[in-house]
mmCIF file of C-alpha atoms in Angstrom:
data_model
loop_
_atom_site.group_PDB
_atom_site.id
_atom_site.type_symbol
_atom_site.label_atom_id
_atom_site.label_comp_id
_atom_site.label_asym_id
_atom_site.label_seq_id
_atom_site.Cartn_x
_atom_site.Cartn_y
_atom_site.Cartn_z
ATOM 1 C CA UNK A 605 10.379 17.650 17.005
ATOM 2 C CA UNK A 606 7.675 14.983 15.766
ATOM 3 C CA UNK A 607 8.448 11.478 15.257
ATOM 4 C CA UNK A 608 6.939 9.262 12.541
ATOM 5 C CA UNK A 609 4.027 6.851 13.642
ATOM 6 C CA UNK A 610 1.915 5.008 11.243
ATOM 7 C CA UNK A 611 -1.749 6.188 11.081
ATOM 8 C CA UNK A 612 -3.856 4.237 13.796
ATOM 9 C CA UNK A 613 -6.610 3.368 10.892
ATOM 10 C CA UNK A 614 -3.538 2.161 8.460
ATOM 11 C CA UNK A 615 -2.729 -0.200 11.392
ATOM 12 C CA UNK A 616 -6.097 -1.494 12.136
ATOM 13 C CA UNK A 617 -6.511 -1.986 8.328
ATOM 14 C CA UNK A 618 -3.375 -3.602 7.278
ATOM 15 C CA UNK A 619 -0.210 -5.832 8.165
ATOM 16 C CA UNK A 620 3.266 -4.344 8.188
ATOM 17 C CA UNK A 621 5.208 -6.603 5.887
ATOM 18 C CA UNK A 622 8.399 -4.868 5.810
ATOM 19 C CA UNK A 623 10.285 -1.669 5.809
ATOM 20 C CA UNK A 624 11.997 -0.877 2.281
ATOM 21 C CA UNK A 625 14.022 2.240 2.669
ATOM 22 C CA UNK A 626 11.991 5.333 2.643
ATOM 23 C CA UNK A 627 8.653 3.576 3.206
ATOM 24 C CA UNK A 628 6.779 0.905 5.315
ATOM 25 C CA UNK A 629 5.466 -1.772 2.914
ATOM 26 C CA UNK A 630 1.430 -3.224 4.461
ATOM 27 C CA UNK A 631 -0.611 -5.684 3.238
ATOM 28 C CA UNK A 632 -4.244 -4.548 3.555
ATOM 29 C CA UNK A 633 -6.546 -6.886 5.126
ATOM 30 C CA UNK A 634 -9.303 -6.857 2.815
ATOM 31 C CA UNK A 635 -9.114 -10.301 0.963
ATOM 32 C CA UNK A 636 -10.792 -9.305 -2.039
ATOM 33 C CA UNK A 637 -7.991 -7.820 -3.847
ATOM 34 C CA UNK A 638 -3.995 -8.200 -3.545
ATOM 35 C CA UNK A 639 -3.655 -4.531 -2.011
ATOM 36 C CA UNK A 640 -0.419 -3.046 -0.499
ATOM 37 C CA UNK A 641 0.207 0.210 0.865
ATOM 38 C CA UNK A 642 3.462 1.977 1.129
ATOM 39 C CA UNK A 643 3.735 4.497 3.942
ATOM 40 C CA UNK A 644 6.720 7.046 4.135
ATOM 41 C CA UNK A 645 8.149 7.256 7.295
ATOM 42 C CA UNK A 646 8.201 10.975 7.707
ATOM 43 C CA UNK A 647 6.196 12.528 10.699
ATOM 44 C CA UNK A 648 3.528 14.893 9.502
ATOM 45 C CA UNK A 649 3.463 14.343 5.883
ATOM 46 C CA UNK A 650 0.086 14.333 4.015
ATOM 47 C CA UNK A 651 1.145 15.331 0.119
ATOM 48 C CA UNK A 652 3.669 13.789 -1.786
ATOM 49 C CA UNK A 653 5.274 17.313 -2.299
ATOM 50 C CA UNK A 654 5.715 17.796 1.342
ATOM 51 C CA UNK A 655 8.536 15.290 0.968
ATOM 52 C CA UNK A 656 11.984 16.403 -0.048
ATOM 53 C CA UNK A 657 12.858 15.757 -3.521
ATOM 54 C CA UNK A 658 15.104 12.985 -2.601
ATOM 55 C CA UNK A 659 12.477 11.391 -0.691
ATOM 56 C CA UNK A 660 9.754 11.656 -3.478
ATOM 57 C CA UNK A 661 12.515 9.964 -5.487
ATOM 58 C CA UNK A 662 12.775 7.181 -3.266
ATOM 59 C CA UNK A 663 8.595 7.133 -2.984
ATOM 60 C CA UNK A 664 8.336 6.810 -6.953
ATOM 61 C CA UNK A 665 11.282 4.025 -6.843
ATOM 62 C CA UNK A 666 9.533 1.984 -3.898
ATOM 63 C CA UNK A 667 6.527 2.306 -5.676
ATOM 64 C CA UNK A 668 7.573 1.126 -9.024
ATOM 65 C CA UNK A 669 9.317 -1.819 -6.830
ATOM 66 C CA UNK A 670 6.423 -2.829 -5.128
ATOM 67 C CA UNK A 671 4.132 -2.286 -8.308
ATOM 68 C CA UNK A 672 6.289 -4.774 -10.208
ATOM 69 C CA UNK A 673 6.470 -7.315 -7.359
ATOM 70 C CA UNK A 674 2.615 -7.330 -7.016
ATOM 71 C CA UNK A 675 2.472 -7.764 -11.062
ATOM 72 C CA UNK A 676 4.663 -10.481 -11.024
ATOM 73 C CA UNK A 677 3.196 -12.472 -7.838
ATOM 74 C CA UNK A 678 -0.355 -12.324 -8.977
ATOM 75 C CA UNK A 679 -0.288 -12.195 -12.580
ATOM 76 C CA UNK A 680 -2.822 -8.942 -12.317
ATOM 77 C CA UNK A 681 -4.122 -7.541 -15.976
ATOM 78 C CA UNK A 682 -3.691 -4.052 -14.237
ATOM 79 C CA UNK A 683 -1.835 -2.558 -11.125
ATOM 80 C CA UNK A 684 -3.643 0.534 -9.689
ATOM 81 C CA UNK A 685 -1.733 3.193 -7.665
ATOM 82 C CA UNK A 686 -2.971 6.129 -5.852
ATOM 83 C CA UNK A 687 -2.450 8.623 -3.081
ATOM 84 C CA UNK A 688 -5.780 9.724 -2.298
ATOM 85 C CA UNK A 689 -5.879 10.779 1.728
ATOM 86 C CA UNK A 690 -9.176 12.001 2.000
ATOM 87 C CA UNK A 691 -10.111 10.279 4.860
ATOM 88 C CA UNK A 692 -6.371 9.141 6.060
ATOM 89 C CA UNK A 693 -4.388 12.255 5.803
ATOM 90 C CA UNK A 694 -1.020 10.641 6.478
ATOM 91 C CA UNK A 695 0.794 10.119 3.185
ATOM 92 C CA UNK A 696 0.276 6.748 1.858
ATOM 93 C CA UNK A 697 0.129 5.070 -1.665
ATOM 94 C CA UNK A 698 -2.162 2.176 -2.513
ATOM 95 C CA UNK A 699 -0.692 -0.258 -4.851
ATOM 96 C CA UNK A 700 -3.475 -2.558 -6.076
ATOM 97 C CA UNK A 701 -3.589 -5.580 -8.136
ATOM 98 C CA UNK A 702 -6.780 -5.667 -10.280
ATOM 99 C CA UNK A 703 -7.740 -8.410 -12.833
ATOM 100 C CA UNK A 704 -11.061 -8.781 -14.824
ATOM 101 C CA UNK A 705 -13.683 -10.414 -12.925
ATOM 102 C CA UNK A 706 -12.566 -9.097 -9.386
ATOM 103 C CA UNK A 707 -15.054 -7.526 -7.354
ATOM 104 C CA UNK A 708 -16.269 -4.179 -8.936
ATOM 105 C CA UNK A 709 -14.022 -4.832 -11.894
ATOM 106 C CA UNK A 710 -13.306 -2.244 -13.908
ATOM 107 C CA UNK A 711 -14.589 0.244 -10.975
ATOM 108 C CA UNK A 712 -12.754 1.317 -8.143
ATOM 109 C CA UNK A 713 -12.037 -0.516 -5.015
ATOM 110 C CA UNK A 714 -12.922 2.272 -2.533
ATOM 111 C CA UNK A 715 -16.216 2.461 -1.344
ATOM 112 C CA UNK A 716 -17.218 -0.971 -3.017
ATOM 113 C CA UNK A 717 -19.429 -3.067 -0.559
ATOM 114 C CA UNK A 718 -18.028 -4.389 2.906
ATOM 115 C CA UNK A 719 -14.062 -5.693 3.218
ATOM 116 C CA UNK A 720 -13.652 -8.985 3.474
ATOM 117 C CA UNK A 721 -10.951 -10.202 6.026
ATOM 118 C CA UNK A 722 -8.195 -12.158 4.359
ATOM 119 C CA UNK A 723 -7.547 -15.640 5.659
ATOM 120 C CA UNK A 724 -4.251 -15.717 7.763
ATOM 121 C CA UNK A 725 -2.933 -18.586 5.585
ATOM 122 C CA UNK A 726 -3.445 -16.378 2.650
ATOM 123 C CA UNK A 727 -2.067 -13.461 4.053
ATOM 124 C CA UNK A 728 0.976 -15.596 5.193
ATOM 125 C CA UNK A 729 1.426 -17.008 1.160
ATOM 126 C CA UNK A 730 0.970 -13.850 -0.384
ATOM 127 C CA UNK A 731 3.332 -12.110 1.824
ATOM 128 C CA UNK A 732 6.165 -14.687 1.270
ATOM 129 C CA UNK A 733 5.645 -14.270 -2.160
ATOM 130 C CA UNK A 734 6.100 -10.696 -2.261
ATOM 131 C CA UNK A 735 8.901 -10.735 0.205
ATOM 132 C CA UNK A 736 10.636 -13.094 -2.255
ATOM 133 C CA UNK A 737 10.092 -11.217 -5.247
ATOM 134 C CA UNK A 738 11.113 -7.955 -3.498
ATOM 135 C CA UNK A 739 14.655 -9.508 -2.517
ATOM 136 C CA UNK A 740 15.437 -11.861 -5.550
#
């Protein structure tokens, strides 16, 4: 039997904020965008269709919950969501707040420039606001 472990690249590039239900909620360390990642806590899952129907429903619910909180906290123009997994095969869903004038607006965040580390104080402040929005 396999056990859930977060992919080492996701652990390296993000910080765990909380566990919602199905998913770990992680904050990407790249400070150019408010960028969250949901990681379903299921072993050996690389596609949404690998999840049970109930887990698929939970993933959709949690993605929406997180997207709404991120929009509320940031006032973003647009919330982008995506589950690409071309490099990190473990199923994970990106939820990114985008606003006009941010780096590479309106283009994609992937492959754009070099990551800029998020200052610890900024990460703590954003994390606190997000957790408050998720737990009203």
